[in-house]
Short mmCIF file of C-alpha atoms in Angstrom, two decimals:
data_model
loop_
_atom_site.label_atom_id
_atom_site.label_comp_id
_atom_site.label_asym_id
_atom_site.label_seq_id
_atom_site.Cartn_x
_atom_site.Cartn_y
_atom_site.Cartn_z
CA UNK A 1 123.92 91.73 111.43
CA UNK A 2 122.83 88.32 111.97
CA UNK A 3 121.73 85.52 110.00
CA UNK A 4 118.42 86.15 110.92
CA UNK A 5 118.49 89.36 110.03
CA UNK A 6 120.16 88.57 106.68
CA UNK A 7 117.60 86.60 105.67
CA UNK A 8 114.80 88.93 106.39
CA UNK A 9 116.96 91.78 104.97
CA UNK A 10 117.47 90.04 101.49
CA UNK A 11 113.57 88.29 101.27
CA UNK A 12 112.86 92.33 100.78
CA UNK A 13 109.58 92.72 102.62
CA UNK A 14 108.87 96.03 101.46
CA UNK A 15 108.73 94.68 97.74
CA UNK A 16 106.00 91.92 98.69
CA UNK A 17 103.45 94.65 98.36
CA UNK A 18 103.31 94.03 94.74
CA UNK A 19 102.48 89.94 95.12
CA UNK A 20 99.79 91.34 98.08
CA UNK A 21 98.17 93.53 95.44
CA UNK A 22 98.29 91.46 92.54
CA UNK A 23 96.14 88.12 94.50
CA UNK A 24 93.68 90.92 95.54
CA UNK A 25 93.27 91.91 92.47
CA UNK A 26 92.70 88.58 91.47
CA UNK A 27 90.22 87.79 94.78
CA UNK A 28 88.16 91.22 93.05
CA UNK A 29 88.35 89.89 89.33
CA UNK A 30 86.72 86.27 91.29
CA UNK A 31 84.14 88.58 93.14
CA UNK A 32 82.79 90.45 90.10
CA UNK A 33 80.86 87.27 89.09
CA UNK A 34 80.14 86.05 92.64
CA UNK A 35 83.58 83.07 93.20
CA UNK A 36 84.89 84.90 96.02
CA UNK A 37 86.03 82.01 98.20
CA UNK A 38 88.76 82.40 101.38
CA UNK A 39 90.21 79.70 101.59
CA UNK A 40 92.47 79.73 98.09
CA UNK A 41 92.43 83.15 97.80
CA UNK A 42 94.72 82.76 101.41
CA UNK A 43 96.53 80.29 100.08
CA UNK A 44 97.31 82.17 96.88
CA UNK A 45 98.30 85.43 99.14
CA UNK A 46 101.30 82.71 100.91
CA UNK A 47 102.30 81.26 98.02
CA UNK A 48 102.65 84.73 96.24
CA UNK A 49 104.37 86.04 99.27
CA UNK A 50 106.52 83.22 100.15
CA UNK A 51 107.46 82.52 96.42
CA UNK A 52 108.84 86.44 95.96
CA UNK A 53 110.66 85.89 98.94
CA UNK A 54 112.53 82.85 97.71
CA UNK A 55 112.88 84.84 94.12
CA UNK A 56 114.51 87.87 96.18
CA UNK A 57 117.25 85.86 98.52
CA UNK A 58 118.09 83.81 95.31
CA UNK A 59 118.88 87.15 93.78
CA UNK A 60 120.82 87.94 96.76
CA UNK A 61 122.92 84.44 95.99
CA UNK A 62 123.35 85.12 92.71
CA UNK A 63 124.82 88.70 93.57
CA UNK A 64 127.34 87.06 96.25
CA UNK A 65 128.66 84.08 93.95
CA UNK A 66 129.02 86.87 91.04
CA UNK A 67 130.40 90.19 92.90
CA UNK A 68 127.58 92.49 91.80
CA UNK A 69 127.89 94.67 94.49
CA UNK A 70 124.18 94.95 95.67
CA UNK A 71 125.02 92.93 98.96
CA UNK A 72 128.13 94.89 99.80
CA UNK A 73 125.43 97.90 99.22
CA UNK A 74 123.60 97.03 101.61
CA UNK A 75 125.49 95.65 104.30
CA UNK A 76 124.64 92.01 103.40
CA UNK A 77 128.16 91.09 103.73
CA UNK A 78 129.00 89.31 107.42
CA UNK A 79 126.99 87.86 110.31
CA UNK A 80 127.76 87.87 113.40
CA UNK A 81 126.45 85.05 114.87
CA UNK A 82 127.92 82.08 112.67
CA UNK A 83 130.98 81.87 110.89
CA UNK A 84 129.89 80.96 107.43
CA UNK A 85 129.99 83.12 104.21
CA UNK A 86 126.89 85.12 103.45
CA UNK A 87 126.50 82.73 100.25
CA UNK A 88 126.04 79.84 102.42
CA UNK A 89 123.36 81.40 104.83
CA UNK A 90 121.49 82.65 101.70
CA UNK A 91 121.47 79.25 99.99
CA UNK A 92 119.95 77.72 102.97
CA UNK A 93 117.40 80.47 102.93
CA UNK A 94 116.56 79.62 99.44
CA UNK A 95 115.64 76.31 100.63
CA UNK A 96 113.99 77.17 103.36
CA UNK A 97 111.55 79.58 101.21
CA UNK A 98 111.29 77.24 98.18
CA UNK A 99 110.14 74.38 100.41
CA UNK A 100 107.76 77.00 101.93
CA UNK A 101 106.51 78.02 98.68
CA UNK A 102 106.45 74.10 97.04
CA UNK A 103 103.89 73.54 100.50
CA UNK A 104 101.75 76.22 99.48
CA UNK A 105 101.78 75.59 96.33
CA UNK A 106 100.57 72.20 97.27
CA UNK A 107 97.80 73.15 99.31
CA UNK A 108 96.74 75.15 95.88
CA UNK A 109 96.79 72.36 93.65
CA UNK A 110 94.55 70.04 95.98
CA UNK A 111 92.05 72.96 95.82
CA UNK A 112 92.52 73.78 91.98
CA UNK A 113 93.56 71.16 89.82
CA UNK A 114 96.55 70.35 87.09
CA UNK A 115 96.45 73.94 85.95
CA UNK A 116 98.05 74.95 88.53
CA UNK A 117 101.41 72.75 87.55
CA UNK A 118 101.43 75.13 84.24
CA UNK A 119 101.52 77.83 86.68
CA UNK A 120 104.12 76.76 88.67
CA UNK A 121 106.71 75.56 85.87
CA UNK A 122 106.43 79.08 84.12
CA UNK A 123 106.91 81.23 87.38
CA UNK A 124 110.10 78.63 87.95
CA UNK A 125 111.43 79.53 84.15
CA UNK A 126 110.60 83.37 84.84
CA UNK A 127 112.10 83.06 88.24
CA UNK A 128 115.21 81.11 86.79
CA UNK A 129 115.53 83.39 83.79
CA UNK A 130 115.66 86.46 85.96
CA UNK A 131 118.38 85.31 88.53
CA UNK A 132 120.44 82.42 87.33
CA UNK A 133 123.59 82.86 85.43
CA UNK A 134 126.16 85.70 85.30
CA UNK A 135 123.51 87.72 82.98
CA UNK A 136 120.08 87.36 84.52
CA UNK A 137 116.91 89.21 83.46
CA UNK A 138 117.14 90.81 86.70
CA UNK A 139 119.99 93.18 85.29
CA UNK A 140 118.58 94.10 81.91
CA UNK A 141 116.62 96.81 80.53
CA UNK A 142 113.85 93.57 79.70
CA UNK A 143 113.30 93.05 83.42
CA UNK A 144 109.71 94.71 83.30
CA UNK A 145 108.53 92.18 81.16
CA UNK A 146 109.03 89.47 83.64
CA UNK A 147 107.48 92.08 86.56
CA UNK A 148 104.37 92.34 84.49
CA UNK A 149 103.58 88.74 83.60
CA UNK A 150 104.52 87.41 87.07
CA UNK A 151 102.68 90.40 88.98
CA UNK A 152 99.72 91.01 85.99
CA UNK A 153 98.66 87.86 84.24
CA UNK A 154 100.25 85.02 86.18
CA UNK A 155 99.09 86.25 89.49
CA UNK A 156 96.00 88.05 89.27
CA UNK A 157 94.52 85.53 86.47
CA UNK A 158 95.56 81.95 88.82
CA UNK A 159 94.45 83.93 91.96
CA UNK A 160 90.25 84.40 90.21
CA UNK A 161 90.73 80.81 88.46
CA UNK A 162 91.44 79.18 92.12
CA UNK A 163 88.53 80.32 93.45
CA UNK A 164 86.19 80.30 90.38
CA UNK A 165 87.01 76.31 90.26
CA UNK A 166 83.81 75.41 92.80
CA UNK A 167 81.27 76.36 90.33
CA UNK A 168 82.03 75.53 87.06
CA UNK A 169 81.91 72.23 85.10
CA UNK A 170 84.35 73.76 83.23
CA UNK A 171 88.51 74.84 84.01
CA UNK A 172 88.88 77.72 81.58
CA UNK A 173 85.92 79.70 79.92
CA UNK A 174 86.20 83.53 78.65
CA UNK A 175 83.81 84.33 81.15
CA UNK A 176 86.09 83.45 83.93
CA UNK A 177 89.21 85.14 82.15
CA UNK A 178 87.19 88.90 81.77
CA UNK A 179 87.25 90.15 84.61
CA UNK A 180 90.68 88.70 85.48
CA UNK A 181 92.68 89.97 82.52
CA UNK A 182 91.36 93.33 82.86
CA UNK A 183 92.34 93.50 86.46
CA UNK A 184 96.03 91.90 85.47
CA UNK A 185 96.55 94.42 82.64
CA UNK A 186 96.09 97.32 85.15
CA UNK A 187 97.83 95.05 88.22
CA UNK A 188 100.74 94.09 85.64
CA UNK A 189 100.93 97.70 84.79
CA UNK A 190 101.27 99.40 88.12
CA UNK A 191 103.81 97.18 89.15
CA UNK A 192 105.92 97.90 86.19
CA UNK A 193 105.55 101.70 87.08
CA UNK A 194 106.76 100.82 90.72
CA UNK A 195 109.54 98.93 88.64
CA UNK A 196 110.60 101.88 86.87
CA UNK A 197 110.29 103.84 90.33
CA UNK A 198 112.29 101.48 92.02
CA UNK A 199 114.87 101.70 89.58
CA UNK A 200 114.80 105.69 89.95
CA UNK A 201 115.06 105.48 93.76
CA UNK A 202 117.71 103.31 93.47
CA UNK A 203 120.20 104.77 90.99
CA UNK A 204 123.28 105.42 92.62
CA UNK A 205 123.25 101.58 94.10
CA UNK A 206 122.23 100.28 90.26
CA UNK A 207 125.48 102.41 89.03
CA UNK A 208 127.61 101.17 91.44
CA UNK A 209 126.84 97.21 90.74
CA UNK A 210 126.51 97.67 86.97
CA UNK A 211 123.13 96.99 86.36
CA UNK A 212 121.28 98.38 83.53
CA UNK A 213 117.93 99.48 84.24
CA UNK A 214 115.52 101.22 81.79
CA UNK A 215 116.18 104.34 83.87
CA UNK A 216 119.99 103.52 83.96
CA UNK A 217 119.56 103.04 79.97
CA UNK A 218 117.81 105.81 78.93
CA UNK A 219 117.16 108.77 81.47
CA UNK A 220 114.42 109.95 82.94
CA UNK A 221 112.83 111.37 80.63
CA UNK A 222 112.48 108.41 78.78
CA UNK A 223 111.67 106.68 82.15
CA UNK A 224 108.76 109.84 82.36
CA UNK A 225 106.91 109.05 78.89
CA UNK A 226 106.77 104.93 80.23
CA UNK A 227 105.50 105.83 83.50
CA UNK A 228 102.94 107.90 81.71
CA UNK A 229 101.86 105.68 79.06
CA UNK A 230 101.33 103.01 81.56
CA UNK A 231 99.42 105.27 83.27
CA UNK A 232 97.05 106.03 80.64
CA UNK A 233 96.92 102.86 79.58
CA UNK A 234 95.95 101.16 82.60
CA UNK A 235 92.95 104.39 83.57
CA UNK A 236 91.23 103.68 80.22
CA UNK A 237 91.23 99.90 81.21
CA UNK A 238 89.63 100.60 84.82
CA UNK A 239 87.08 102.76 82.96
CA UNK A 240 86.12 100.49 80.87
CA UNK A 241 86.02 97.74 83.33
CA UNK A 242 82.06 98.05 83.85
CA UNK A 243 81.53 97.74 80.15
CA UNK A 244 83.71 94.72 79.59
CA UNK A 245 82.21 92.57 82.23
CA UNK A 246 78.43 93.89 82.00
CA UNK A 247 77.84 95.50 85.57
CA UNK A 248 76.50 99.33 86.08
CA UNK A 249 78.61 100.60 89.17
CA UNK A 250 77.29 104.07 88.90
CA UNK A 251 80.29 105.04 88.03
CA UNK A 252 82.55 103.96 90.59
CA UNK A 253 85.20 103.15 88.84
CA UNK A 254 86.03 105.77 86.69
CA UNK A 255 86.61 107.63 90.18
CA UNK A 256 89.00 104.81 91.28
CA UNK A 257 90.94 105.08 87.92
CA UNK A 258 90.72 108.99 87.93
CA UNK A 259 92.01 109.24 91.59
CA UNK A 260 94.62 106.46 90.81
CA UNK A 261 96.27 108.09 87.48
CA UNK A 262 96.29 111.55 90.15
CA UNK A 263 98.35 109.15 92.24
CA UNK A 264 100.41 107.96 89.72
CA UNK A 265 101.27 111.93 88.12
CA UNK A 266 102.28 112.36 91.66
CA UNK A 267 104.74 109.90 92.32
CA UNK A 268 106.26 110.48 88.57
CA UNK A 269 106.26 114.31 89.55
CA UNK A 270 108.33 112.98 93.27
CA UNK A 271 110.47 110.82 90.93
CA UNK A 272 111.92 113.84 89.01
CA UNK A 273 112.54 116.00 92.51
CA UNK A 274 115.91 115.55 94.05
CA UNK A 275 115.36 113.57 97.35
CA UNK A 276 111.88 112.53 96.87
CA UNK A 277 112.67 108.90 94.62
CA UNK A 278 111.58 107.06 97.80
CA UNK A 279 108.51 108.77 98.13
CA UNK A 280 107.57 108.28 94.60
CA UNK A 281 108.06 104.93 95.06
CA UNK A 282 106.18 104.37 98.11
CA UNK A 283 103.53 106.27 96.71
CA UNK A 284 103.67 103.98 93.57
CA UNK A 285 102.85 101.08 96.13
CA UNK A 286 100.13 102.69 97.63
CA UNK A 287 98.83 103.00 94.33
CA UNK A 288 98.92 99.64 93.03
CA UNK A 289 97.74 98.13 96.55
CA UNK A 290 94.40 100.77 97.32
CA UNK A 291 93.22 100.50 93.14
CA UNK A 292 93.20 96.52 94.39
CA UNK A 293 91.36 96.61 97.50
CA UNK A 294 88.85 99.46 96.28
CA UNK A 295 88.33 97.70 93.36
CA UNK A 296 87.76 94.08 95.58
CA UNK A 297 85.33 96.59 97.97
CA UNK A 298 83.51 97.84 94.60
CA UNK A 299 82.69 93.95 93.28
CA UNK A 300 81.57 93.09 96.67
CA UNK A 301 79.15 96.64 97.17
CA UNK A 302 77.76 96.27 93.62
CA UNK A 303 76.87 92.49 94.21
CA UNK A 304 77.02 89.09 91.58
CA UNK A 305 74.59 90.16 88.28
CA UNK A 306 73.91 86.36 87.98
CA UNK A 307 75.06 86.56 84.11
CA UNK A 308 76.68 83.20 83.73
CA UNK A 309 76.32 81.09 81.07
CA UNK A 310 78.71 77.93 81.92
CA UNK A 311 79.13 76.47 79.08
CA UNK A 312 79.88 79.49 76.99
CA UNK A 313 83.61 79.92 75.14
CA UNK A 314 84.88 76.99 77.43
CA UNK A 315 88.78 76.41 76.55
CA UNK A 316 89.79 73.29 78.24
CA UNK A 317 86.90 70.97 79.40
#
């Protein structure tokens, strides 16, 4: 393996679905009152991707100055190329990502405004929290807290704020924050379920390095009765999202949320087969990434109900 392909290998693309989901859940929260805009909401999709890469290969530091054991799991353990340790190649690829992200996250705040700082200091603490030290987050049964607040609130609510910015007189009001906390309770939700999933799928690797996940911690049937209540809880909150913001979409989305929760019984029923974790998990993905899209398609179809009141519940003027 080479250092290339170390780098790529421990910035886990297949994870970045959840950041891809989350900012279009956000881009459909800022369509259901008409702020779609391209520009930010592309900027938000980089920074979100680029800033879970750098989370991911710092985690991949951390696990080769401590001795985990998830690198040796996975064959992140020599290149070929170079003669260096793998801890050296993956510190240079956390500075190669973080100035990546700190660019984006640039380009952001010269379309947003001082907000956006807030933003960026508490992903940095989560970020920290979760990987730094020789008892991160990242190895605790509290990890899905972090998951949900970076890939629920954080995400989805700063994705609809960027691109709500050009037509209010206003930063914050409650009618700007509606449709976006709805969508980050269900985004924040589904990604703890793929959490929990991932966790499942990867149990023999998580025994092996010692880390304690809520699966790991208390079984799956415990594991079972979370995925499910997340489940519920998140269907009841896509129902209801036409009555929360004040739109009639004939319905639409209590078929999204219906066909989702099918999705999600699914993948929990793969989880508890033998041999199917990884399906249940990529199913879990899915999940998380068509409810965002249809969701995005839905705001757009049903059209801006030209409802805004701008000076209404303002929090910060």
């Amino acid at each position: 393996m080479t250092a290339f392909q170390i780098l790529v290998k421990a910035a886990g693309l297949r994870t970045l679905w959840l950041g891809i989901a989350s900012v279009i859940g956000g881009t459909a929260a800022a369509a259901a009152h008409g702020k779609i805009d391209p520009c930010p909401a592309f900027v938000c999709l980089l920074f979100a991707v680029l800033a879970q890469c750098a989370s991911n290969v710092m985690h991949r530091y951390f696990d080769a100055i401590h001795g985990y054991g998830d690198n040796e799991e996975d064959n992140i353990v020599f290149a070929e190329d170079i003669h260096r340790p793998v801890a050296e190649i993956l510190k240079e690829g956390i500075k190669i990502f973080s100035i990546l992200t700190a660019t984006a996250g640039l380009a952001l705040l010269s379309m947003t405004g001082w907000w956006t700082l807030i933003v960026a200091a508490l992903l940095l603490l989560i970020v920290a929290i979760s990987n730094v030290g020789p008892h991160p987050l990242s190895r605790s049964i509290f990890y899905p807290v972090a998951t949900f607040l970076i890939f629920g609130p954080i995400a989805v609510v700063s994705t609809e704020l960027a691109q709500s910015q050009h037509t209010t007189s206003v930063v914050v009001n409650w009618w700007d924050l509606r449709p976006s906390l709805t969508m980050s309770a269900i985004m924040g939700l589904m990604a703890v379920n793929c959490h929990v999933l991932f966790g499942v799928f990867h149990r023999r690797k998580n025994a092996v390095s010692s880390r304690t996940t809520f699966f790991g911690r208390y079984g799956m049937k415990a594991a079972t009765v979370l995925l499910i209540v997340n489940t519920v809880i998140y269907v009841i909150v896509g129902i209801l999202i036409p009555m929360e913001i004040g739109i009639d979409d004939n319905n639409l989305f209590l078929i999204l949320s219906l066909f989702s929760m099918i999705l999600s019984l699914i993948s929990i029923y793969y989880a508890r087969k033998p041999g199917y974790c990884v399906r249940a998990w990529r199913l879990s993905l899915a999940n998380m990434v068509s409810f965002a899209v249809f969701a995005l398609i839905i705001f757009c179809i049903i059209g801006y109900s030209g409802s805004y009141i701008d000076s209404s519940a303002t929090l910060f003027k």
